[in-house]
Tab-separated table of C-alpha atoms and ligand atoms in Angstrom:
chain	number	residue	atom	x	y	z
X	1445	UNK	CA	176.607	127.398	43.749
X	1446	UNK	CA	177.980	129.964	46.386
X	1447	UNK	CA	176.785	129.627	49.965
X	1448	UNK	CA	174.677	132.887	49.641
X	1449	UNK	CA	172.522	130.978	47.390
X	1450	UNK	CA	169.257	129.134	48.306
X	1451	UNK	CA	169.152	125.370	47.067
X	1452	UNK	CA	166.135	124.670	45.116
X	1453	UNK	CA	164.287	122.557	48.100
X	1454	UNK	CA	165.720	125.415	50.518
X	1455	UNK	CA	162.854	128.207	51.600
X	1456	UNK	CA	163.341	131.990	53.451
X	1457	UNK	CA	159.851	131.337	54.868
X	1458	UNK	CA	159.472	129.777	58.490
X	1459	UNK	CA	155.806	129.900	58.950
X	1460	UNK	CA	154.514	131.418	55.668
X	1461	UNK	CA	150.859	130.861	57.179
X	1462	UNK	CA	151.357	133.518	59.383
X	1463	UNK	CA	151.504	135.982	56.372
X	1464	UNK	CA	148.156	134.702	54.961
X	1465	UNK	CA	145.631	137.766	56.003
X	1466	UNK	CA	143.130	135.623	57.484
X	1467	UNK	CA	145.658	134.172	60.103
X	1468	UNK	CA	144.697	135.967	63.412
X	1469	UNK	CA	148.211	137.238	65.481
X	1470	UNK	CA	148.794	135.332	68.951
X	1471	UNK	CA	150.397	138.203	69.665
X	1472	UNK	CA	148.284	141.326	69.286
X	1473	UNK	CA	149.863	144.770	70.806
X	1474	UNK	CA	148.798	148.274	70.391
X	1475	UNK	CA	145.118	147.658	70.973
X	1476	UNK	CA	144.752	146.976	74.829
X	1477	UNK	CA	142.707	150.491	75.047
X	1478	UNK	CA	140.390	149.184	72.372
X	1479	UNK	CA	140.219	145.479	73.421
X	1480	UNK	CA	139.574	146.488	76.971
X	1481	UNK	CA	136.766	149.157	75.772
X	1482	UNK	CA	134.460	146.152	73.817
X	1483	UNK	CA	135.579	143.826	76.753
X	1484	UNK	CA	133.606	146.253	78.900
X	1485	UNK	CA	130.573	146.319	76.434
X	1486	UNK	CA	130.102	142.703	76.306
X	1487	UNK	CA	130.424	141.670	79.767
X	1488	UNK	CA	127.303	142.107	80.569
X	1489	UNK	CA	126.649	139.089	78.746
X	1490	UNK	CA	128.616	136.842	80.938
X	1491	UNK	CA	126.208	137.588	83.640
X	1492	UNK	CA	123.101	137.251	81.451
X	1493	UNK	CA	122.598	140.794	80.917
X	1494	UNK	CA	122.096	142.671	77.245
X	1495	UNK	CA	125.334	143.663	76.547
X	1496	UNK	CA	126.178	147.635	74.870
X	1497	UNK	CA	126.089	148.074	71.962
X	1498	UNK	CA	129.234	149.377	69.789
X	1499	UNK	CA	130.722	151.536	66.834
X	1500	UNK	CA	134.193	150.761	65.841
X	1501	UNK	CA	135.410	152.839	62.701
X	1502	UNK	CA	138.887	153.485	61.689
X	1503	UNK	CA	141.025	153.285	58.355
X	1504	UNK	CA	141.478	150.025	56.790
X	1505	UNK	CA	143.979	147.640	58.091
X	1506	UNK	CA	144.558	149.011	61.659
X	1507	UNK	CA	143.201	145.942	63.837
X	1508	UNK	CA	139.337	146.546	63.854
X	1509	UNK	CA	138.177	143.116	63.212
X	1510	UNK	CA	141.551	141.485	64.936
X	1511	UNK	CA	140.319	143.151	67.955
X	1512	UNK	CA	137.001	141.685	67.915
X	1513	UNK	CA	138.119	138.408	66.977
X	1514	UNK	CA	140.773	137.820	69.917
X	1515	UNK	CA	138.216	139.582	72.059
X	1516	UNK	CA	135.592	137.074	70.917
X	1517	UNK	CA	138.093	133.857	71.857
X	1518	UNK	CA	138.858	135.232	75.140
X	1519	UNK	CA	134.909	135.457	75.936
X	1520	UNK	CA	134.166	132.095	74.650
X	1521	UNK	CA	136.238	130.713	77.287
X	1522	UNK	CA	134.582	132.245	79.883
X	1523	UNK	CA	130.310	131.630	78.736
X	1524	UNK	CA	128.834	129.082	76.812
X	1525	UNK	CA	125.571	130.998	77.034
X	1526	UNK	CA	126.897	133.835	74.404
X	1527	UNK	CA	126.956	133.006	70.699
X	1528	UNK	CA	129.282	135.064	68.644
X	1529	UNK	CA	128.695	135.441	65.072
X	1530	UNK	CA	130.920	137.487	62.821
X	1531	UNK	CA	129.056	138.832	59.443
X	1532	UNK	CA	131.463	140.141	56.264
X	1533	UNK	CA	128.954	142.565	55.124
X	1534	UNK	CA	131.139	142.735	51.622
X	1535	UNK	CA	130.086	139.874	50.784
X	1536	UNK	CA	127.217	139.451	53.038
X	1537	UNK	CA	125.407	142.940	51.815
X	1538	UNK	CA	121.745	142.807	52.138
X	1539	UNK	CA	119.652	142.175	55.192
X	1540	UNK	CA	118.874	138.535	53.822
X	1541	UNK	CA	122.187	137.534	53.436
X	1542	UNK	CA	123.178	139.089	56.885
X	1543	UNK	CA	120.656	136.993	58.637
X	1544	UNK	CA	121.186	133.558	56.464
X	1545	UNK	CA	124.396	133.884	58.286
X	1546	UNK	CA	123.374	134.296	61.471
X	1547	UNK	CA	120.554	131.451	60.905
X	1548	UNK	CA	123.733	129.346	59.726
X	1549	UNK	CA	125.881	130.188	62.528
X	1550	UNK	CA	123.062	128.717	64.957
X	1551	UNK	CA	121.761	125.968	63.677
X	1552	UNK	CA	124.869	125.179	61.424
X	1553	UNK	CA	122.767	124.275	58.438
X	1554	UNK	CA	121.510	126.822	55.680
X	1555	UNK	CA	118.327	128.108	55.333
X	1556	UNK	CA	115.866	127.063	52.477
X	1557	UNK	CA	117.585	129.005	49.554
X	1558	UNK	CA	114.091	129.904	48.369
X	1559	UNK	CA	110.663	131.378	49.545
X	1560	UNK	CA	111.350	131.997	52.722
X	1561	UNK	CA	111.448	135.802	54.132
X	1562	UNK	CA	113.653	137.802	56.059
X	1563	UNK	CA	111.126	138.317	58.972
X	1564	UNK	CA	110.203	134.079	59.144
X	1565	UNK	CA	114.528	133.599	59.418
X	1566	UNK	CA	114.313	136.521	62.039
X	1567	UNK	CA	111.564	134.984	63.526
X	1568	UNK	CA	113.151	131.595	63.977
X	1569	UNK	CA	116.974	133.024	65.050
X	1570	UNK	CA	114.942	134.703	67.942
X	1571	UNK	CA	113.006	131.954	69.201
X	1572	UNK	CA	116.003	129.713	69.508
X	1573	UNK	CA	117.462	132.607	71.314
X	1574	UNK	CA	115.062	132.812	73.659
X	1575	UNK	CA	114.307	128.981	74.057
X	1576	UNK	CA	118.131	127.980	74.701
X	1577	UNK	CA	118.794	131.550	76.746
X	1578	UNK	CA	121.455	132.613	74.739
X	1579	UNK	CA	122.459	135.727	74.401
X	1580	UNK	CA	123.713	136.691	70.612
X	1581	UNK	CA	126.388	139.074	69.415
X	1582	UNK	CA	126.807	140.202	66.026
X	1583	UNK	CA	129.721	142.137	65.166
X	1584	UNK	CA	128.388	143.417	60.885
X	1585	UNK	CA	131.912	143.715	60.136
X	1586	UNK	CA	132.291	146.548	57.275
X	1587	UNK	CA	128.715	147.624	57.575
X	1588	UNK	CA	129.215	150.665	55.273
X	1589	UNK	CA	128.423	147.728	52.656
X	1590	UNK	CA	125.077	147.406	53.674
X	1591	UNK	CA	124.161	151.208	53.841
X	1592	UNK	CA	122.319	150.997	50.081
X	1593	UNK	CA	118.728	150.563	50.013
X	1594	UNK	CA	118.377	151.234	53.532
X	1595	UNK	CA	119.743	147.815	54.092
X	1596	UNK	CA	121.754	148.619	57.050
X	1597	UNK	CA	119.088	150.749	58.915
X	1598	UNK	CA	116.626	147.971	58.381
X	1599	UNK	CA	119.116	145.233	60.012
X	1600	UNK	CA	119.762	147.103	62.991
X	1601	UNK	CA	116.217	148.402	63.447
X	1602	UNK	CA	115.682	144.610	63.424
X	1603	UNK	CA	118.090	143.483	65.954
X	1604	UNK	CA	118.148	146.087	68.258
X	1605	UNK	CA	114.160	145.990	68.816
X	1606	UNK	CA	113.697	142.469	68.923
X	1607	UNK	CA	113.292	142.396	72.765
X	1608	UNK	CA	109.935	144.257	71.803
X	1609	UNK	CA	108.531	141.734	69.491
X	1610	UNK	CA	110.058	138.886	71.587
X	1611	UNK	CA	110.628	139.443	74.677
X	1612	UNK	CA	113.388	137.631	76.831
X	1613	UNK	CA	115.277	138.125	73.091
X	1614	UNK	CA	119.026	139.342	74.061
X	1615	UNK	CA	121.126	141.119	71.233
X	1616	UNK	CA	124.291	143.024	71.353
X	1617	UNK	CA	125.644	144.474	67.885
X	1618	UNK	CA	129.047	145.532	67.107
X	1619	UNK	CA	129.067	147.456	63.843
X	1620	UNK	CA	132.897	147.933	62.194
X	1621	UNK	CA	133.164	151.324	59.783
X	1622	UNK	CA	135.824	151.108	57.458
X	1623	UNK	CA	136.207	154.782	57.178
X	1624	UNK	CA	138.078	158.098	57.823
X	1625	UNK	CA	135.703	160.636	56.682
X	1626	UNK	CA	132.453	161.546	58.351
X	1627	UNK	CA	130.407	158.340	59.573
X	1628	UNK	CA	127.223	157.235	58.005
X	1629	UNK	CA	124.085	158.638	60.096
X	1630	UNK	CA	121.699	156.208	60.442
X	1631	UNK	CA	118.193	156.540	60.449
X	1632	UNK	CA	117.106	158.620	63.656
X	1633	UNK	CA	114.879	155.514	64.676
X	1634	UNK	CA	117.638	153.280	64.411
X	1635	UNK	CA	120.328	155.851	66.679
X	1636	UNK	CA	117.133	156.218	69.510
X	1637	UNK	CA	118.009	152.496	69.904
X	1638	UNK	CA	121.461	151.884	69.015
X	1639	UNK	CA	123.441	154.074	71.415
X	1640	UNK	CA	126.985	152.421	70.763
X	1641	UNK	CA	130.240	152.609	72.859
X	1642	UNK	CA	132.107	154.448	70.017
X	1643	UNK	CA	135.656	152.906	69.826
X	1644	UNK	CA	138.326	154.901	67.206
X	1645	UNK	CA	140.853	153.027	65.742
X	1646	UNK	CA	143.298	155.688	64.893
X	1647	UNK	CA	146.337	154.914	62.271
X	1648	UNK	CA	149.372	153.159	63.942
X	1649	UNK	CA	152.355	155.579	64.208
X	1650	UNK	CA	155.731	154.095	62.725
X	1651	UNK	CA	157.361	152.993	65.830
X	1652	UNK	CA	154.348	150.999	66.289
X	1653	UNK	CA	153.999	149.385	62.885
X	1654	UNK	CA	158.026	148.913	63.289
X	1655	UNK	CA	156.922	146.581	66.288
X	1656	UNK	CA	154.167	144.757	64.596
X	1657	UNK	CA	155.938	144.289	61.274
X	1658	UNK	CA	158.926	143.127	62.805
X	1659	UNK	CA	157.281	140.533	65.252
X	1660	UNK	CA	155.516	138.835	62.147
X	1661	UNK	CA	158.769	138.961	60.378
X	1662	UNK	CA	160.086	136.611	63.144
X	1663	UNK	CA	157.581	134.609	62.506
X	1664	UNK	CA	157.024	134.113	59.350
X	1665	UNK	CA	160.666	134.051	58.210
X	1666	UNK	CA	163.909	131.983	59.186
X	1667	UNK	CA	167.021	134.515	61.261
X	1668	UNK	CA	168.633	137.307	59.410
X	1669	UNK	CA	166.475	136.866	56.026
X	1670	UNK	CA	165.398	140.342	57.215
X	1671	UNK	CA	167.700	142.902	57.739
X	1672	UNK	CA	166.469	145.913	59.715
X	1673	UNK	CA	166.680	148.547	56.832
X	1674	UNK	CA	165.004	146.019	54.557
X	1675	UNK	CA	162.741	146.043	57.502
X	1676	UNK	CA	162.226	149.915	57.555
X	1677	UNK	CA	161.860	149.885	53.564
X	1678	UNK	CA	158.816	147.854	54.571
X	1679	UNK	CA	157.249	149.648	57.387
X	1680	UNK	CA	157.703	152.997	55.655
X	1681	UNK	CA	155.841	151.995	52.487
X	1682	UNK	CA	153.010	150.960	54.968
X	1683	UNK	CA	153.228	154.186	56.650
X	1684	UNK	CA	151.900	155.435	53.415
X	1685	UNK	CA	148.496	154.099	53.860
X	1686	UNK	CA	148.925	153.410	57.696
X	1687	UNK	CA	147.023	150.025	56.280
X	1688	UNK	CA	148.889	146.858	57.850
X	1689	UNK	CA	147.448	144.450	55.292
X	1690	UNK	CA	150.245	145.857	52.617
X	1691	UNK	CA	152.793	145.349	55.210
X	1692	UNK	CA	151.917	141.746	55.108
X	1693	UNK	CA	151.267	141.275	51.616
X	1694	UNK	CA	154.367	143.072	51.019
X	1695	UNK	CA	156.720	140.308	53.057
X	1696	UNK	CA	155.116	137.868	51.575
X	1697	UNK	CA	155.376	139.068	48.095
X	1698	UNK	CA	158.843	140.167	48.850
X	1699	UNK	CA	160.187	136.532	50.250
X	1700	UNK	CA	159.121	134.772	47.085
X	1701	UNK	CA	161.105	137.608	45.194
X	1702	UNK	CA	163.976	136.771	47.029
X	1703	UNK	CA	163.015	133.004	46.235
X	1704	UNK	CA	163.316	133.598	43.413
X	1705	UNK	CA	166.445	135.197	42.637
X	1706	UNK	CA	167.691	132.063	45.069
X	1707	UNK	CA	168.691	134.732	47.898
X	1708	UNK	CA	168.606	133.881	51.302
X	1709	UNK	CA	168.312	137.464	52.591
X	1710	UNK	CA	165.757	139.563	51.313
X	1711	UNK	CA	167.101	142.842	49.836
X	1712	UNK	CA	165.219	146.188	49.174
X	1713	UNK	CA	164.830	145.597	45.672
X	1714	UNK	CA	162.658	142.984	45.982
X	1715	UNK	CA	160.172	144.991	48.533
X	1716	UNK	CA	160.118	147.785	45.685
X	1717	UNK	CA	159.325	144.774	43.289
X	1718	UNK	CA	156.551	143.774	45.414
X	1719	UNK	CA	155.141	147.046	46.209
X	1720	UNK	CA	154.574	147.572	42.322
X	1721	UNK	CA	151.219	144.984	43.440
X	1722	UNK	CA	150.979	145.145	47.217
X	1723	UNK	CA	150.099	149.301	47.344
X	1724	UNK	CA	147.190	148.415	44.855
X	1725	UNK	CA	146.030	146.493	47.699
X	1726	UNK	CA	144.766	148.908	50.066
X	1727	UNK	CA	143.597	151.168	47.074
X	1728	UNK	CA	141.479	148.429	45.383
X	1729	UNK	CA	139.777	147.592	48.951
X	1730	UNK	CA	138.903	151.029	50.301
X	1731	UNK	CA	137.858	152.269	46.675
X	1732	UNK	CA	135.275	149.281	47.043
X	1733	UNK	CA	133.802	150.874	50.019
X	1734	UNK	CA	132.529	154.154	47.793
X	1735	UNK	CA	129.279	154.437	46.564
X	1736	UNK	CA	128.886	154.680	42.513
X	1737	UNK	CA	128.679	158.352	42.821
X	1738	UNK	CA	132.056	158.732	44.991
X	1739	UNK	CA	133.343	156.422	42.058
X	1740	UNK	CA	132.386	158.216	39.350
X	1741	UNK	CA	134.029	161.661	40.765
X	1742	UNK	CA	136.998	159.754	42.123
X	1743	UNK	CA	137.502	158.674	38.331
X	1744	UNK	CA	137.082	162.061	36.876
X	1745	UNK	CA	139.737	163.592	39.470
X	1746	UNK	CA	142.166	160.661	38.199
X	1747	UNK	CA	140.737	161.430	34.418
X	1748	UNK	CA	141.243	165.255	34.674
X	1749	UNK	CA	144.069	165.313	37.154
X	1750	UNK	CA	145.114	168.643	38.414
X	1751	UNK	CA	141.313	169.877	38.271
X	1752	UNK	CA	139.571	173.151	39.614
X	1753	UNK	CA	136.080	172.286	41.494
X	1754	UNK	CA	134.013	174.686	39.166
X	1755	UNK	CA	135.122	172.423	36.513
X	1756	UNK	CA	134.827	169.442	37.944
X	1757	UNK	CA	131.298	170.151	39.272
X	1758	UNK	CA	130.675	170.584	35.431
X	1759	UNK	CA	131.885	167.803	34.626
X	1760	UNK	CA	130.174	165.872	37.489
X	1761	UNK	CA	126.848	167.369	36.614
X	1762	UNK	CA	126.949	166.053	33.097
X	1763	UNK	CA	126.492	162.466	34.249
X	1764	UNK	CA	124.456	162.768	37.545
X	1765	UNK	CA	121.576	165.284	38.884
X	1766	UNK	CA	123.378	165.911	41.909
X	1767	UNK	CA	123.139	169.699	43.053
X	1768	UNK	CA	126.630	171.155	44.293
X	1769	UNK	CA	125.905	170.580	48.044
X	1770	UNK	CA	126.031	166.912	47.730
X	1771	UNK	CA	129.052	167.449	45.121
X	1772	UNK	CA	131.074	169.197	47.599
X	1773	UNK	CA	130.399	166.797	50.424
X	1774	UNK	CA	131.849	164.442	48.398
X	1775	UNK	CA	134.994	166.191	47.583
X	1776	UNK	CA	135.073	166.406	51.007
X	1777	UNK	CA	134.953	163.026	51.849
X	1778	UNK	CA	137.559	161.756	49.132
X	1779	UNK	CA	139.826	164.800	50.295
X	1780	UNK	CA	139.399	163.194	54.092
X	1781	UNK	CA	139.748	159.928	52.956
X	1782	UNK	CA	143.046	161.053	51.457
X	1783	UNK	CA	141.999	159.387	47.931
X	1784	UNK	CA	142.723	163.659	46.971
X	1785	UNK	CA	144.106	166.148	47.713
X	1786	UNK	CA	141.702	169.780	47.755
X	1787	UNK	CA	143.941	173.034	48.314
X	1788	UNK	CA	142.803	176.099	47.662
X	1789	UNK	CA	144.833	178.275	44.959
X	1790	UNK	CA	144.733	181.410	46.145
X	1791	UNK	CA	144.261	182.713	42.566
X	1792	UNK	CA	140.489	182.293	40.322
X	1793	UNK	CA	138.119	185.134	39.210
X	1794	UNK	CA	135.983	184.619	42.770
X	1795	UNK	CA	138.302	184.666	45.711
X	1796	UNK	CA	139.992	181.542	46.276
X	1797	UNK	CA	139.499	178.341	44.289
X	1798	UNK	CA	140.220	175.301	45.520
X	1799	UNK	CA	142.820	172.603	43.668
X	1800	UNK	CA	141.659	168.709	43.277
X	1801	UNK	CA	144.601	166.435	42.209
X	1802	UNK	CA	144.906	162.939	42.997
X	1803	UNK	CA	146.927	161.627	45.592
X	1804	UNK	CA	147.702	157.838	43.635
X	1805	UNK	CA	148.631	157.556	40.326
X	1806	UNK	CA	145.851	158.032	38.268
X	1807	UNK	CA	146.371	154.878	36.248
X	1808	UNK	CA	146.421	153.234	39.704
X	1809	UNK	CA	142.857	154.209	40.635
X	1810	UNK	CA	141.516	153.713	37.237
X	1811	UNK	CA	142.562	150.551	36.802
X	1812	UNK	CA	140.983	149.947	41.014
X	1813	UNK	CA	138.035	151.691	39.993
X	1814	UNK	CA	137.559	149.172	36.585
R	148	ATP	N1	148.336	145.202	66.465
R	148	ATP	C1	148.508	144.242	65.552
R	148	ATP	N2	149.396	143.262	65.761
R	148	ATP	C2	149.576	142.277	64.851
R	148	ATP	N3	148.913	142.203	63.689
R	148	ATP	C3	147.994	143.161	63.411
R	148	ATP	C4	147.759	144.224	64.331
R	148	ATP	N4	146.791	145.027	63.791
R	148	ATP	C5	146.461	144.492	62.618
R	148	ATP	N5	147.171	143.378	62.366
R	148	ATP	C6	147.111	142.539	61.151
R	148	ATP	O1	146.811	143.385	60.053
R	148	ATP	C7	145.851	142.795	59.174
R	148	ATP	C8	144.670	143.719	59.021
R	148	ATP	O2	143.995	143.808	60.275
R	148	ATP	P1	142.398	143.836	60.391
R	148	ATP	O3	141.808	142.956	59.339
R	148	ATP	O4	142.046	143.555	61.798
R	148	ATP	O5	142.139	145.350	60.016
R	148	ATP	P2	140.761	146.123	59.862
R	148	ATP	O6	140.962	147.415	60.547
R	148	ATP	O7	139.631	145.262	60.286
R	148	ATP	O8	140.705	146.369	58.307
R	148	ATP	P3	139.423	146.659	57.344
R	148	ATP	O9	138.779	147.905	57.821
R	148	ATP	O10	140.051	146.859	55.998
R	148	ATP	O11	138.554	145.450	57.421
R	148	ATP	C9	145.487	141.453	59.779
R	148	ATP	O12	146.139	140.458	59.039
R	148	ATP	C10	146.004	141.507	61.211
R	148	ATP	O13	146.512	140.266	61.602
């Protein structure tokens, strides 16, 4: 065996946990605006105030709920009067489910599964709050999963006027928006009370996702497995989507392809191997945060390809009742959300027309979309 070649019981990977998404960064840069913004929200809580309320929305992958994690720990060190509770409203999405987690995270045991209503869970979350003077903050992490039904505006209206129904209650709620197109409006009633710190997460440039993907890349992996072009090959496929969780998934998936071949340096090839699954990553999550009718015309734009929106709307209409308004908002959106891309032709009968073609390979959104 040459000495370029990795003994079976020999591994490229350090630390592999630090490439495992859940694994929050000691080291967290690029977000001291952002951190310092909800730091300033919350404090009030340290002095037994209500705290502000906020609105974080940005793409996915660019630090949202890192930030409120690391901004949590920090806190906790500071009050033991604040309880911080973090709800996944993906899998957490109705307003039961939201507060059986909160109801766990206080009194560490689950709730009768059976019988018992939202309001008597409510009722007993706020009593305890009041009882032990603690002051509760609930970051609804991906809350555009809980905007069906009204379920969202009915959570908030909740939490945000409990102090009304019992008084001495203190709530703060930090709502994450995975998004890049226009924000969900909640109900009037809901904004009269809500009025959130709004903190953007914009995209991280390149130099800055050259920073972060390197530092985990000392981490994770033993000296000079990664090179620094294999390292731009990397950070330039994540510049794609701007979404860090491929970058991650990527050097993961890229270090076992190395394994494999019984390399001990990484090469490009095996990134390009591993971005054949990694860039279905980000597609497959932010496709999951469209309502069925953004599905349904995101699949007919990756059915039809190159389409013009006269036809499309056609097409559309066929299988909902949704008037052209709502239709073009939507085109909108996906065109903001860069799933498409809308340009107008300069040619058609009427003036200009506009373009929709998909900006992934159709196959690669159908098979997200399944
Ligand atoms: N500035 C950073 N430094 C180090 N790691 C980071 C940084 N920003 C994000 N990450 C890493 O990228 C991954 C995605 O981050 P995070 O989950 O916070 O994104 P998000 O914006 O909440 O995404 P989503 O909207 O899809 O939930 C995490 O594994 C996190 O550790």
């Amino acid at each position: 065996m040459g000495k370029d070649m990795l003994m079976w019981d020999e591994t490229l990977f350090k630390d592999g946990n630090v490439l495992e998404l859940d694994y929050l960064p000691d080291h967290f840069s690029h977000r001291e605006s952002q951190m310092q913004s909800l730091m300033y929200s919350l404090r009030p809580a340290l002095r037994g105030m209500r705290p502000i309320n906020s609105l974080i929305s940005g793409p996915p992958g660019t630090g949202k709920t890192t930030t409120v994690l690391k901004v949590f720990e920090e806190m906790k060190k500071h009050s033991e009067d604040i309880v911080f509770i973090k709800v996944n409203c993906q899998m957490d999405s109705t307003k039961f489910a939201v507060i059986t987690r909160v109801y766990q995270g206080l009194f560490n045991v689950s709730p009768p599964s059976s019988g018992v209503a939202f309001i008597k869970l409510f009722e007993k979350v706020m009593n305890y709050l009041i009882e032990k003077e603690k002051t509760l903050v609930l970051c609804l992490d991906d809350i555009n999963y809980l905007y069906h039904e009204g379920h969202a505006d009915e959570v908030m209206y909740s939490l945000l006027r409990a102090h009304e129904q019992y008084p001495g209650a203190k709530v703060g709620v930090i709502a994450i928006v995975s998004d890049t197109g226009k924000l969900y409006q909640f109900d009037p009633k809901v904004n009269s009370v809500f009025l959130p710190e709004e903190i953007a997460f914009p995209r991280y440039n390149f130099s800055e996702l050259q920073d972060i993907i390197g530092g985990r890349i000392d981490l994770a992996f033993y000296p000079n497995v990664v090179m620094d072009d294999v390292r731009d090959a990397i950070v330039e496929y994540v510049d794609l989507t701007g979404d860090l969780r491929v970058g991650i998934d990527l050097l993961k998936r890229s270090g076992l392809n190395a394994e494999r071949r019984a390399s001990k340096t990484i090469l490009v090839e095996d990134v390009e191997k591993a971005y054949e699954t990694s860039r279905l990553l980000h597609l497959r999550r932010s496709v999951q945060s469209l309502t069925p009718d953004e599905k349904l015309l995101l699949c007919l734009i990756a059915e039809n390809k190159d389409v013009q929106t006269g036809d499309l709307y056609i097409l559309f209409h066929e299988k909902t009742d949704l008037g052209y308004t709502r239709f073009y908002d939507m085109v909108n959106k996906l065109s903001e959300a860069r799933y498409v891309d809308a340009d107008f032709s300069g040619k058609g009968m009427r003036g200009r027309t506009r373009i929709i073609k998909p900006r992934y390979q159709p196959e690669d959104i159908l098979k997200c979309l399944e």
